[in-house]
PDB file of C-alpha atoms in Angstrom:
ATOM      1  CA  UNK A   1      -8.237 -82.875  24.435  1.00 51.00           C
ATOM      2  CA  UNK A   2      -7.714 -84.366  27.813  1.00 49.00           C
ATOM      3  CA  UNK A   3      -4.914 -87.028  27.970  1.00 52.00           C
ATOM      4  CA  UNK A   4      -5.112 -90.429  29.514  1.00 47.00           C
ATOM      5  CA  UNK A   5      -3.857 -90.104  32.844  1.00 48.00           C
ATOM      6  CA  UNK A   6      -4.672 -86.676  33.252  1.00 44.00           C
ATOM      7  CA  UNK A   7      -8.238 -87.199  34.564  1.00 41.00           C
ATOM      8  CA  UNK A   8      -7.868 -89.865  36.759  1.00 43.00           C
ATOM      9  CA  UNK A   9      -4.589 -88.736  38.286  1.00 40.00           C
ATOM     10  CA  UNK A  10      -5.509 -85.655  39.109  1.00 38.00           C
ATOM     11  CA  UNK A  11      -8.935 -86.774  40.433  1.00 41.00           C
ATOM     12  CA  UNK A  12      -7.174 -89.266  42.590  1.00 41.00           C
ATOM     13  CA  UNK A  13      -4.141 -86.916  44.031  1.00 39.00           C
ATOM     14  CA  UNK A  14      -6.341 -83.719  44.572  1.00 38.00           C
ATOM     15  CA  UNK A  15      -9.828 -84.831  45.971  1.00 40.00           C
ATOM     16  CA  UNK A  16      -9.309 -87.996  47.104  1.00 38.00           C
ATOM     17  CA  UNK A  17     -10.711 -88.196  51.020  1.00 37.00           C
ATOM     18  CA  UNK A  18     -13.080 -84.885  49.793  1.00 42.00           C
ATOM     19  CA  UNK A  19     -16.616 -85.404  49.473  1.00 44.00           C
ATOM     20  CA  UNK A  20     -19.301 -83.405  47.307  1.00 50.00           C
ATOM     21  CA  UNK A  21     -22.748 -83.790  46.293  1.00 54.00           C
ATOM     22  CA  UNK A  22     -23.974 -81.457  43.541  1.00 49.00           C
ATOM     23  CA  UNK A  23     -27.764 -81.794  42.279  1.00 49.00           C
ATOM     24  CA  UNK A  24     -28.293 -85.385  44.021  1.00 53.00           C
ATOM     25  CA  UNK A  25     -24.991 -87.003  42.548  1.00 52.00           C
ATOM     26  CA  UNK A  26     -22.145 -88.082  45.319  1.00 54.00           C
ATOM     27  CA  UNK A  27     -18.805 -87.688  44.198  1.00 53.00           C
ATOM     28  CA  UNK A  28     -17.864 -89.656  41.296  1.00 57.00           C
ATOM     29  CA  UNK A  29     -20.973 -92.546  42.512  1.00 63.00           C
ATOM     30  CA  UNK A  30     -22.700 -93.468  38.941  1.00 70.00           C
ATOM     31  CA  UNK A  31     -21.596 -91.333  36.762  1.00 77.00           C
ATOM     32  CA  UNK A  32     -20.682 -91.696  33.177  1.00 83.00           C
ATOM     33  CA  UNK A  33     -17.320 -89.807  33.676  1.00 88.00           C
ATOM     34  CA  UNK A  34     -16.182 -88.217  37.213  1.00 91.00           C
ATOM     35  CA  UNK A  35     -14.892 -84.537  36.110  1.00 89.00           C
ATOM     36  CA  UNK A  36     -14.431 -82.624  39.347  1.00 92.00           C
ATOM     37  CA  UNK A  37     -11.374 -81.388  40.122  1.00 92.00           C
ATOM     38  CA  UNK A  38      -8.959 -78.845  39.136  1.00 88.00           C
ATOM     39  CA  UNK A  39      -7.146 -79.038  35.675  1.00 84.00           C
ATOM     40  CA  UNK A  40      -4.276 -76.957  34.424  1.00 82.00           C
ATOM     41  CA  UNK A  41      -4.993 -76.294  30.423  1.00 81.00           C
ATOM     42  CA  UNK A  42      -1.713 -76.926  29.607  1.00 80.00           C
ATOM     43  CA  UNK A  43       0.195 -80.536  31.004  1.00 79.00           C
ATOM     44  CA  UNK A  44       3.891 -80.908  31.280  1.00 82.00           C
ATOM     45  CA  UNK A  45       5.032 -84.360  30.057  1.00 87.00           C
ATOM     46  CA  UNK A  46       7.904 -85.905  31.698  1.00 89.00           C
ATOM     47  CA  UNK A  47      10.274 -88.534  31.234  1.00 92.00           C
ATOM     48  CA  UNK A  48      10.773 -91.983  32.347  1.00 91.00           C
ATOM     49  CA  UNK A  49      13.037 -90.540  35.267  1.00 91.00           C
ATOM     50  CA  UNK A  50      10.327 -88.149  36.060  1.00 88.00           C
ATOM     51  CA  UNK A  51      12.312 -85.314  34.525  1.00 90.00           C
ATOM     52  CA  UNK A  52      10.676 -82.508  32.683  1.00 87.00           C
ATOM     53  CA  UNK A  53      10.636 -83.547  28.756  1.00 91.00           C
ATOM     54  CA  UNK A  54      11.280 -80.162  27.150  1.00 89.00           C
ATOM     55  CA  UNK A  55      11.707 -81.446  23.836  1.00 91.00           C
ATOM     56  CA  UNK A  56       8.052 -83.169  23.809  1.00 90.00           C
ATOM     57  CA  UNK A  57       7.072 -79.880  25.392  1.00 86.00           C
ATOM     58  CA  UNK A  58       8.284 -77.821  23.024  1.00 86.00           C
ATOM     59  CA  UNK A  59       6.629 -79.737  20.414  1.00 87.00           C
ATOM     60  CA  UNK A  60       3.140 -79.983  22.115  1.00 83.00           C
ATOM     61  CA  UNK A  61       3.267 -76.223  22.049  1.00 79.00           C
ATOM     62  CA  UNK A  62       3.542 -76.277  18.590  1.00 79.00           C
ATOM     63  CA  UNK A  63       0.747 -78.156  18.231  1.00 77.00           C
ATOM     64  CA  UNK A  64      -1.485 -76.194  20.510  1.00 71.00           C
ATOM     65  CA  UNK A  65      -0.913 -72.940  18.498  1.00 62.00           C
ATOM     66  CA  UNK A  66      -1.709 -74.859  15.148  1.00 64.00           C
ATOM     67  CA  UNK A  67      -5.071 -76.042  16.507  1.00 60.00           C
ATOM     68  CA  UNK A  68      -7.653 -73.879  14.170  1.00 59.00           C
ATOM     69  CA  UNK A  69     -11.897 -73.442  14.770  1.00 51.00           C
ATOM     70  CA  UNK A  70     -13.183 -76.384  12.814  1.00 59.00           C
ATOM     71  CA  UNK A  71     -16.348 -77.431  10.880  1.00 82.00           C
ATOM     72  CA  UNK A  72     -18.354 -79.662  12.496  1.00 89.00           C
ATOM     73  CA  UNK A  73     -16.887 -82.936  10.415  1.00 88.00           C
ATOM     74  CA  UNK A  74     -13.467 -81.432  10.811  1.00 89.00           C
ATOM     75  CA  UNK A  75     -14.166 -81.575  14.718  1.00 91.00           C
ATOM     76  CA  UNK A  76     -15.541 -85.032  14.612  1.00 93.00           C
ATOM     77  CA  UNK A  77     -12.514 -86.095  12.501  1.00 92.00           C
ATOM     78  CA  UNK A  78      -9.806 -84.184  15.254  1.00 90.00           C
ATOM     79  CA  UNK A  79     -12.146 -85.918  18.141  1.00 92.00           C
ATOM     80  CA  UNK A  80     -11.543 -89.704  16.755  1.00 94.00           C
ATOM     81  CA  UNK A  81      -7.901 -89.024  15.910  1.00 92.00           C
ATOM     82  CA  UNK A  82      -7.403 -87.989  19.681  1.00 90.00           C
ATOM     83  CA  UNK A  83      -8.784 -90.932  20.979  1.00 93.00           C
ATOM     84  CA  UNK A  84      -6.803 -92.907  18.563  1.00 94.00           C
ATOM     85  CA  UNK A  85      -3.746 -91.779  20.627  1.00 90.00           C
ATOM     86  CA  UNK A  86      -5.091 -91.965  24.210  1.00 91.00           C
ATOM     87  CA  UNK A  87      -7.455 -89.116  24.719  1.00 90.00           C
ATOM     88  CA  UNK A  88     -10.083 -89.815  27.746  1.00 92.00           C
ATOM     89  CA  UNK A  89     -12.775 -86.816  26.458  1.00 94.00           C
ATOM     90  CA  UNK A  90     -12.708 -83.950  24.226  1.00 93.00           C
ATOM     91  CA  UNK A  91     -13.469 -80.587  25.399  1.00 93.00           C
ATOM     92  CA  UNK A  92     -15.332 -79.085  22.120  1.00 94.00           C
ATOM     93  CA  UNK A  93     -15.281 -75.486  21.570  1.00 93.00           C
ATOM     94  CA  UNK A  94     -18.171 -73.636  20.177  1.00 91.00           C
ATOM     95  CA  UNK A  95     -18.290 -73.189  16.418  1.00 87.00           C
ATOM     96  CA  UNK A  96     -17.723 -69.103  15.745  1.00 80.00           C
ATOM     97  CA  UNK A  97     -17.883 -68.724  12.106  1.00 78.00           C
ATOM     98  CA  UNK A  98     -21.006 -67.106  10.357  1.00 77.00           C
ATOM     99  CA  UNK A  99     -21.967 -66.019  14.345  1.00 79.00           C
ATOM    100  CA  UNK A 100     -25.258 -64.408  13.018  1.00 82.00           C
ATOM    101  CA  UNK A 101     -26.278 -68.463  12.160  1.00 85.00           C
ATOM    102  CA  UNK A 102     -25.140 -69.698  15.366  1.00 89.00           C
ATOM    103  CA  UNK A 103     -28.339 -70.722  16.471  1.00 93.00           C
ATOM    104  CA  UNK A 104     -29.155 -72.420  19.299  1.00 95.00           C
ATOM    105  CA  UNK A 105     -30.422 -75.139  17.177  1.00 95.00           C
ATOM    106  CA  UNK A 106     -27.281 -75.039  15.184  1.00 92.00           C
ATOM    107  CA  UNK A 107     -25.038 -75.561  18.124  1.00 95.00           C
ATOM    108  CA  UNK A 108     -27.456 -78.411  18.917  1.00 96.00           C
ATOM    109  CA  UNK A 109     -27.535 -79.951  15.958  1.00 95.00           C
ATOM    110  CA  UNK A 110     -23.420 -79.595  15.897  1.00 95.00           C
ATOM    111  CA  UNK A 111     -22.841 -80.661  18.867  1.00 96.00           C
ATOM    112  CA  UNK A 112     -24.911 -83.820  19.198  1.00 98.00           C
ATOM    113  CA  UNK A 113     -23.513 -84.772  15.805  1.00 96.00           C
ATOM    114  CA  UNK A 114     -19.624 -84.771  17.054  1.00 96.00           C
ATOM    115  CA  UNK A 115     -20.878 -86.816  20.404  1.00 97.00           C
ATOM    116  CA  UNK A 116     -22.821 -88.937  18.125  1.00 97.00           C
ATOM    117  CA  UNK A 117     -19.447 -89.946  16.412  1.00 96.00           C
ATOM    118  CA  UNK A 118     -17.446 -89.107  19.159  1.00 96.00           C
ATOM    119  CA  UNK A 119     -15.621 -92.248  20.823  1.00 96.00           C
ATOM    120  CA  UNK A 120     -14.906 -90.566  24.040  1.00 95.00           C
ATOM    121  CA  UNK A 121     -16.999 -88.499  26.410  1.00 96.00           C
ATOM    122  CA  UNK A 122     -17.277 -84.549  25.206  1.00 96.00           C
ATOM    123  CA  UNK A 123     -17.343 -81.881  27.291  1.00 97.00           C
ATOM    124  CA  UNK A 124     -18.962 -78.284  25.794  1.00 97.00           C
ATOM    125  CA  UNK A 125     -16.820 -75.184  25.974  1.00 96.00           C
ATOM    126  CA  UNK A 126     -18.344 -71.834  26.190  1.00 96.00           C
ATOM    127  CA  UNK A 127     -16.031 -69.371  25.794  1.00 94.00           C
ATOM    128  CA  UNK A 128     -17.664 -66.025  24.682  1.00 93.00           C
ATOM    129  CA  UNK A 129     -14.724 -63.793  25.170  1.00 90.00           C
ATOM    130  CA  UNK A 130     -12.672 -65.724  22.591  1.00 88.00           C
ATOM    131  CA  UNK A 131     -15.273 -66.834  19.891  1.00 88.00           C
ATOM    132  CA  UNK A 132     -17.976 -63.639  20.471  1.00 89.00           C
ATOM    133  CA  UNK A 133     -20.274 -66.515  21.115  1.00 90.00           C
ATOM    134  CA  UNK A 134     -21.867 -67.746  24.432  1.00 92.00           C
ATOM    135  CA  UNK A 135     -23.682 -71.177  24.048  1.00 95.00           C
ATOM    136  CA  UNK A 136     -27.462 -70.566  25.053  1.00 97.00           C
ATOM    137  CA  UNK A 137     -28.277 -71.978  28.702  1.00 98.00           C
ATOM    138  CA  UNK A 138     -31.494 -74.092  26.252  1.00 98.00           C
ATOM    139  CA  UNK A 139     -28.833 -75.761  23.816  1.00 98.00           C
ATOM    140  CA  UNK A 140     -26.982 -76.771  27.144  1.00 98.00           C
ATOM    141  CA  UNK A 141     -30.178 -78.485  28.669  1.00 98.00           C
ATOM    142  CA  UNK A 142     -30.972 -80.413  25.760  1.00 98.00           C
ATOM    143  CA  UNK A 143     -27.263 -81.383  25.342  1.00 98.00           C
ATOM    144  CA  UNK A 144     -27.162 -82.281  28.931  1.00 98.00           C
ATOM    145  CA  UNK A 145     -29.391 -84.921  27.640  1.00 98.00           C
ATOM    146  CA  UNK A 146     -27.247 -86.684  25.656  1.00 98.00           C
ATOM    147  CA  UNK A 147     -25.651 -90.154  26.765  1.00 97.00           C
ATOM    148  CA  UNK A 148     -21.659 -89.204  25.550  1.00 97.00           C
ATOM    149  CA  UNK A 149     -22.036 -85.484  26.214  1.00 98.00           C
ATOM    150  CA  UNK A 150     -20.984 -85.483  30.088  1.00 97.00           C
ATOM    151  CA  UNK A 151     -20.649 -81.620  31.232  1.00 97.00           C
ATOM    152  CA  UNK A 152     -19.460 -78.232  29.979  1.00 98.00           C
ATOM    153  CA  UNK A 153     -16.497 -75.767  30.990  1.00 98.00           C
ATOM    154  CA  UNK A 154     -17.375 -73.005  31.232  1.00 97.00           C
ATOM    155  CA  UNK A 155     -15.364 -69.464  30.680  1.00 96.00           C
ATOM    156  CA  UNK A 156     -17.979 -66.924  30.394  1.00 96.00           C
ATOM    157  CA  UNK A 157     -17.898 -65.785  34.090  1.00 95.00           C
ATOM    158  CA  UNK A 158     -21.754 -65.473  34.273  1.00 97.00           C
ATOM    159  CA  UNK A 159     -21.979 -67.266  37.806  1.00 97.00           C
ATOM    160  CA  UNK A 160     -25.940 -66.903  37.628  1.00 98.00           C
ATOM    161  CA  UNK A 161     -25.566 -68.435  34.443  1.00 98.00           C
ATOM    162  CA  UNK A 162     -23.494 -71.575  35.681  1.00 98.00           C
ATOM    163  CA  UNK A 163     -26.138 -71.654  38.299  1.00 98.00           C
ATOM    164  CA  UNK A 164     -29.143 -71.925  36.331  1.00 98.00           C
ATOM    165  CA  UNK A 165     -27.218 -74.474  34.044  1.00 98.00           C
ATOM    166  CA  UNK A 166     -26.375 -76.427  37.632  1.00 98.00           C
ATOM    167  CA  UNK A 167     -30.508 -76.304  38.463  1.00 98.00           C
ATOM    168  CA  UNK A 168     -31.798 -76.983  35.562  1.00 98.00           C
ATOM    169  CA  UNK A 169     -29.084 -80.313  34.002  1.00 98.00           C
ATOM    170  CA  UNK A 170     -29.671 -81.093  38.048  1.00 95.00           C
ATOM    171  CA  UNK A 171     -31.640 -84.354  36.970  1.00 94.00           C
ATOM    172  CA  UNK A 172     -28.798 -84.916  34.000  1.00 95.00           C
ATOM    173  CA  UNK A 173     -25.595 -86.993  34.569  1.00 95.00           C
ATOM    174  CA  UNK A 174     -24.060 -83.390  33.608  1.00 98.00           C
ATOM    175  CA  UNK A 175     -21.395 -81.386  35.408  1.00 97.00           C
ATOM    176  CA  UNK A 176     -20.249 -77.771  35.385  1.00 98.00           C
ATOM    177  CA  UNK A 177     -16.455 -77.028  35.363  1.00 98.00           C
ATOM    178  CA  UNK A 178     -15.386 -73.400  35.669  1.00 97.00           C
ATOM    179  CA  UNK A 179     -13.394 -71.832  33.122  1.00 96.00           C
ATOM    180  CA  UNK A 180     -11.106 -69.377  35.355  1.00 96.00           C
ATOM    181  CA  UNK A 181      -9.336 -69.252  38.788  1.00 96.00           C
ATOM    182  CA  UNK A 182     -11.065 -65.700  38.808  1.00 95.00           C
ATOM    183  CA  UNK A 183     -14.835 -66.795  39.765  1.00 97.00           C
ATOM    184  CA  UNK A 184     -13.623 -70.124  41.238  1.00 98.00           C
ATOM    185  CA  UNK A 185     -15.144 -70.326  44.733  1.00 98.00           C
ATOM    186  CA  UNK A 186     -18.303 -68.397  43.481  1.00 98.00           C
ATOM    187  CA  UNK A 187     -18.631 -71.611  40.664  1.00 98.00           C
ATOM    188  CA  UNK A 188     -18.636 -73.722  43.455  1.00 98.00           C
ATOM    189  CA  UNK A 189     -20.655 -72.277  45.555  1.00 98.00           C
ATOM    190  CA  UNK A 190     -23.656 -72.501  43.281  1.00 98.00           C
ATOM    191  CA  UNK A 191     -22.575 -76.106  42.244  1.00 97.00           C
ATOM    192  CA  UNK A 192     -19.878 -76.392  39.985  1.00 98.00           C
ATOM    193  CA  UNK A 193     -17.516 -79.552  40.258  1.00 97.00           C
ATOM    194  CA  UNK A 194     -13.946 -78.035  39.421  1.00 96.00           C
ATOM    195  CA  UNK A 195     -12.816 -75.963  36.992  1.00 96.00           C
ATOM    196  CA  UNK A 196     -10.054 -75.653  33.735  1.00 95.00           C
ATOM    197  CA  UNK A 197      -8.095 -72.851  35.383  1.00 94.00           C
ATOM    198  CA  UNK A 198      -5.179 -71.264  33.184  1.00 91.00           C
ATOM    199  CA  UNK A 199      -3.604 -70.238  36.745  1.00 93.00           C
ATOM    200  CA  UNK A 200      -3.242 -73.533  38.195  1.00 92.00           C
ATOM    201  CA  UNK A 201       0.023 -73.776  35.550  1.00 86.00           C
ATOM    202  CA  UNK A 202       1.391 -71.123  37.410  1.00 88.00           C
ATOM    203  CA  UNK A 203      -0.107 -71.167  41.246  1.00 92.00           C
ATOM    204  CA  UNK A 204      -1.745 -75.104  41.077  1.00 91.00           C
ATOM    205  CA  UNK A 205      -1.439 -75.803  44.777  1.00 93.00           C
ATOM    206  CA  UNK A 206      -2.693 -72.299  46.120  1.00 95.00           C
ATOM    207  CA  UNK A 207      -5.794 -73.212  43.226  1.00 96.00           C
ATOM    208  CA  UNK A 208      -5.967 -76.775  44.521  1.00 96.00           C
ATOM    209  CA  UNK A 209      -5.998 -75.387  47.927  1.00 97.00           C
ATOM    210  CA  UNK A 210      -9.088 -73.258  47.156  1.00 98.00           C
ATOM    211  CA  UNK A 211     -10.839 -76.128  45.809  1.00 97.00           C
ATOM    212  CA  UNK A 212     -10.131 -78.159  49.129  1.00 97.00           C
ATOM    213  CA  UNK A 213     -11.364 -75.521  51.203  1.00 98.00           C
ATOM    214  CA  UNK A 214     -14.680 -75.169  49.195  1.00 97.00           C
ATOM    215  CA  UNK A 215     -15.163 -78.649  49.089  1.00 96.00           C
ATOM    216  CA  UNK A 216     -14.674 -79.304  52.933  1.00 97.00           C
ATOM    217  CA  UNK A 217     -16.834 -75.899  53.959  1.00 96.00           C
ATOM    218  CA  UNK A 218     -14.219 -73.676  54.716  1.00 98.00           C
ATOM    219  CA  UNK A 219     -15.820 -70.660  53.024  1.00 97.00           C
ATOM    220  CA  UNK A 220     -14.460 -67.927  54.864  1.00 97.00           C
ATOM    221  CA  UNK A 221     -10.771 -69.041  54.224  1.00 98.00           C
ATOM    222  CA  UNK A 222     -11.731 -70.195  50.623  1.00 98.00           C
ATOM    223  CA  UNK A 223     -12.672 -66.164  49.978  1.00 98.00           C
ATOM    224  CA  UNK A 224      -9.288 -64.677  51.487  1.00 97.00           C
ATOM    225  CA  UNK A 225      -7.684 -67.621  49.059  1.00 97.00           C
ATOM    226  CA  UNK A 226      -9.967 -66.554  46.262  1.00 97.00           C
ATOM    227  CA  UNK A 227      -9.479 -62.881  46.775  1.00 97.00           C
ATOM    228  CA  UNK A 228      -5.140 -63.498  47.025  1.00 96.00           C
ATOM    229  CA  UNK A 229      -6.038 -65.343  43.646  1.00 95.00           C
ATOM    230  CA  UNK A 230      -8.005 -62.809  42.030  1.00 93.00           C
ATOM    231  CA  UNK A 231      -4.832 -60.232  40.836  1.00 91.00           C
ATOM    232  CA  UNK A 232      -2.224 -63.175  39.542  1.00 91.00           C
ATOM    233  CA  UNK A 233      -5.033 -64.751  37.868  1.00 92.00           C
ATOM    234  CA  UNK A 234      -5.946 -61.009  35.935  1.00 90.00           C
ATOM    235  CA  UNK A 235      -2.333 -60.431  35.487  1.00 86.00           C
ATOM    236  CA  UNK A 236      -2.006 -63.504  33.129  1.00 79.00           C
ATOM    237  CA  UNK A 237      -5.409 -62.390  31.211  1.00 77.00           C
ATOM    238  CA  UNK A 238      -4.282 -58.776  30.577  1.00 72.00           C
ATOM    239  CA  UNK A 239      -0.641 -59.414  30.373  1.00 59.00           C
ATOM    240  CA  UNK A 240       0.236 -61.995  28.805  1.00 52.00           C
ATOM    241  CA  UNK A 241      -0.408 -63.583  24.768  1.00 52.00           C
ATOM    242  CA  UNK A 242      -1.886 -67.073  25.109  1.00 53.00           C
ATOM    243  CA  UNK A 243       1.430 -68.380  23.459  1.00 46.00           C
ATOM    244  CA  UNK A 244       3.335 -66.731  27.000  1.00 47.00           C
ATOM    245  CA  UNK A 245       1.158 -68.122  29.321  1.00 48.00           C
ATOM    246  CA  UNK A 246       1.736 -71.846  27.993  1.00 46.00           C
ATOM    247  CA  UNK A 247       5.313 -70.716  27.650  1.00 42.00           C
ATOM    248  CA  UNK A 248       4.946 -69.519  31.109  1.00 44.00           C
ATOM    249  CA  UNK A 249       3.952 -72.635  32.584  1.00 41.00           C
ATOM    250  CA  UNK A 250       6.684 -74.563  30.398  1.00 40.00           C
ATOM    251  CA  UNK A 251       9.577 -72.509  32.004  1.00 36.00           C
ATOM    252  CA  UNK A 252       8.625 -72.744  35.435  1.00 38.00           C
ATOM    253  CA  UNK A 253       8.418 -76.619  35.342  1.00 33.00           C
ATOM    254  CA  UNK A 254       4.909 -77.497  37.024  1.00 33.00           C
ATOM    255  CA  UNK A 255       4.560 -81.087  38.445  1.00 31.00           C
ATOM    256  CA  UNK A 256       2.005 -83.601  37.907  1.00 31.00           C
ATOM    257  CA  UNK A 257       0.417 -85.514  40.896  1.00 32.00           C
ATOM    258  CA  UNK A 258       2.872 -88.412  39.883  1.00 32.00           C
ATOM    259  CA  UNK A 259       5.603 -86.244  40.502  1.00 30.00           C
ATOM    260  CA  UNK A 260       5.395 -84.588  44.113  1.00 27.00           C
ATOM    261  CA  UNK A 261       9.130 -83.020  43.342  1.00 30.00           C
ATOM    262  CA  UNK A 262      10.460 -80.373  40.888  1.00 31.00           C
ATOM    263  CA  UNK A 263      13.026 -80.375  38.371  1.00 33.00           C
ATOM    264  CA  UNK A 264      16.276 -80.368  39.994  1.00 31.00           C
ATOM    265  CA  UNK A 265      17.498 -77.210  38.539  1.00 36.00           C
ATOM    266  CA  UNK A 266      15.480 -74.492  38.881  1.00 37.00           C
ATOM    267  CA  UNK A 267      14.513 -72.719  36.038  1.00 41.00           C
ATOM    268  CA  UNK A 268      14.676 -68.640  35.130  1.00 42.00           C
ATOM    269  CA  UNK A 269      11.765 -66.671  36.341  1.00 40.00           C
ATOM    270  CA  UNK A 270       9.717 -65.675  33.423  1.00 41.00           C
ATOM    271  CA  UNK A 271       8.472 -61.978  32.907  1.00 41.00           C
ATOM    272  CA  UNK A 272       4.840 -60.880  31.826  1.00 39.00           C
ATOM    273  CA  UNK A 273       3.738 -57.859  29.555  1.00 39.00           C
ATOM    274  CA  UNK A 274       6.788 -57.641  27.334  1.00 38.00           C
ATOM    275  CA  UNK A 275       5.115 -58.944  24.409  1.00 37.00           C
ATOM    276  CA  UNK A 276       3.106 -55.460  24.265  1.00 37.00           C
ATOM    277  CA  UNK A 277       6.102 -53.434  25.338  1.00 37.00           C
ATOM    278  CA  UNK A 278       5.131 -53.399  29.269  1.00 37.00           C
ATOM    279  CA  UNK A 279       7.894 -53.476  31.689  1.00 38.00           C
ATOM    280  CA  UNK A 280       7.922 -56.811  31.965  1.00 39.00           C
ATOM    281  CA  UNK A 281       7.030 -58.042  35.921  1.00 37.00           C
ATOM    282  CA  UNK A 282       8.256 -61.630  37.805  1.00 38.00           C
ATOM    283  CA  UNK A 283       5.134 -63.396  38.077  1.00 38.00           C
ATOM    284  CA  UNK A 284       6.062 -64.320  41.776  1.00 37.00           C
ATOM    285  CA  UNK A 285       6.570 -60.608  42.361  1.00 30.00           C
ATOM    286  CA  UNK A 286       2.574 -59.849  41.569  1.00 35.00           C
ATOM    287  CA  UNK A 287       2.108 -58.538  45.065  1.00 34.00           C
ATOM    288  CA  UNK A 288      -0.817 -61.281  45.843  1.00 40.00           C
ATOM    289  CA  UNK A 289       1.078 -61.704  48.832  1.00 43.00           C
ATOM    290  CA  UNK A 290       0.317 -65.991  47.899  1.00 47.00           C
ATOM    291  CA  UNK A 291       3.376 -68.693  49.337  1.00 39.00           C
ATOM    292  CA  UNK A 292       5.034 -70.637  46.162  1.00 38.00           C
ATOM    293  CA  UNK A 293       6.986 -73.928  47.757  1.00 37.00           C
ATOM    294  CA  UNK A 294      10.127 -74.839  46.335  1.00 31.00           C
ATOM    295  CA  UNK A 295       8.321 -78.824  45.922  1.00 28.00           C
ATOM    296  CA  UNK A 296       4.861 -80.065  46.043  1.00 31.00           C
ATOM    297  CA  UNK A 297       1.851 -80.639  44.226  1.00 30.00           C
ATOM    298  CA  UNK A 298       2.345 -78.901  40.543  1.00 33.00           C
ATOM    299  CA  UNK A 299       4.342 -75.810  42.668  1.00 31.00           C
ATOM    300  CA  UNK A 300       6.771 -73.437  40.911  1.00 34.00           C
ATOM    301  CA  UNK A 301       9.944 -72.800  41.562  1.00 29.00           C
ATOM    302  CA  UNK A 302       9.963 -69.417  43.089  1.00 30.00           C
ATOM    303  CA  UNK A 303      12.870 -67.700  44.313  1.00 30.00           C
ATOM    304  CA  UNK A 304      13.035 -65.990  47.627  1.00 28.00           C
TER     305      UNK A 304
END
């Protein structure tokens, strides 16, 4: 679910003065919902005094790791309970149960049944190395179709995929939102908008950085960026358990947009890998050779 605030904020303090125009849309001109940008999975909350709330943190992790697969009624029930509480869309993961079922006119019929009911915009998520399951390019046309569904991330990596998704929703008020730092600047470059990138809780200014330079036509810098990118963003895949890499981004205090400083103690580096009995590895120690600020735009705290 994606929190009130967290759209618009991040749409306004990352690509504001940056212009695009993907399949005959301008930026954000008409459309249902605006989803370009860059969004970290995981959001720190802070307090009042723009400090880092560990306690709600701590909780909202909680929460994430109690989130199960869900039935199509259980999803549409979750969906209208999130938007009871201030949710701006819903980011719906494929169904993965029975796979052998999973038809594309299954997914079809479950999807446009939760945006039926759904009082928020829903975004599809495709996310085959998770759920075995890769939602057919022909489910994702017809959804495109549909006036609450407004775009789809997707994690799959297939960047001819994402491209014939681009071409053929091109006529759609649809938009394509990468699911991984990894294939970032290759999503754009056959006409993705932004992208959910697990690495921008860790490295969100050198990812918001790459988005700037795609978006403005700076291709050969965007693909040193991209390539710096590539081994951090790997490292968290192989390395660390989904549970460490929210706890990763929870310890090293990311800022919001609303918050252009960090906390004002710095906190521990974390270590990778030790979950699996790797020597665990400082994440700023990677090698990618990348800058981490001491303040700025969702920056970690990085020792020298």
């Amino acid at each position: 679910m994606l929190g009130r605030g967290v759209w618009s904020s991040l749409r306004q303090g990352l690509s504001r003065g940056l212009s695009r125009k993907v399949g005959g849309w301008a930026s954000g001109e008409g459309r249902k919902m605006d989803i370009a940008g860059i969004y970290p999975p995981v959001t720190t909350p802070f307090t009042a005094t723009a400090e880092v709330d560990y306690g709600k943190l701590e909780e909202n992790l909680h929460k994430l790791g109690a989130f199960p697969f869900r039935a199509t009624q259980a999803t549409v029930e979750m969906t209208v309970s999130m938007a009871q509480v201030g949710a701006d869309a819903a980011i719906v993961v494929t169904p993965c149960f029975y796979r052998g079922r999973m038809s594309s006119a299954a997914l079809i019929h479950h999807y446009t049944k939760v945006a039926d009911l759904s009082p928020i915009p829903v975004v599809l998520y495709s996310v085959p190395a998770n759920t075995g399951l890769d939602l057919p390019v022909d489910a994702v046309v017809t959804l495109s179709q549909h006036p609450n569904i407004v775009g789809i991330k997707d994690s799959g990596g297939d960047v001819t995929r994402m491209g014939l998704i681009v071409h053929k929703t091109g006529r759609q008020d649809f938009q394509v939102l990468a699911g991984s730092a990894g294939f970032l600047l290759a999503s754009y470059a056959v006409g993705a908008v932004g992208g959910v990138c697990a690495l921008a809780n860790v490295l969100g200014a050198q990812v918001c950085q790459l988005e700037r330079l795609c978006l403005t036509g700076q291709w050969e810098d965007a693909q040193k960026l991209q390539h710096r990118l590539i081994e951090p963003n790997t490292a968290m895949k192989q390395r660390a358990a989904p549970w460490e890499e929210r706890m990763c981004a929870a310890v090293l205090a990311l800022c919001m947009p609303s918050c252009l400083t960090l906390h004002s103690v710095p906190p521990p580096v974390p270590t990778l890998g030790t979950h699996s009995g790797m020597p665990g590895t400082p994440f700023c120690c990677l090698g990618c050779g990348l800058s981490h600020p001491r303040s700025g735009l969702m920056s970690p705290y990085c020792p020298a």
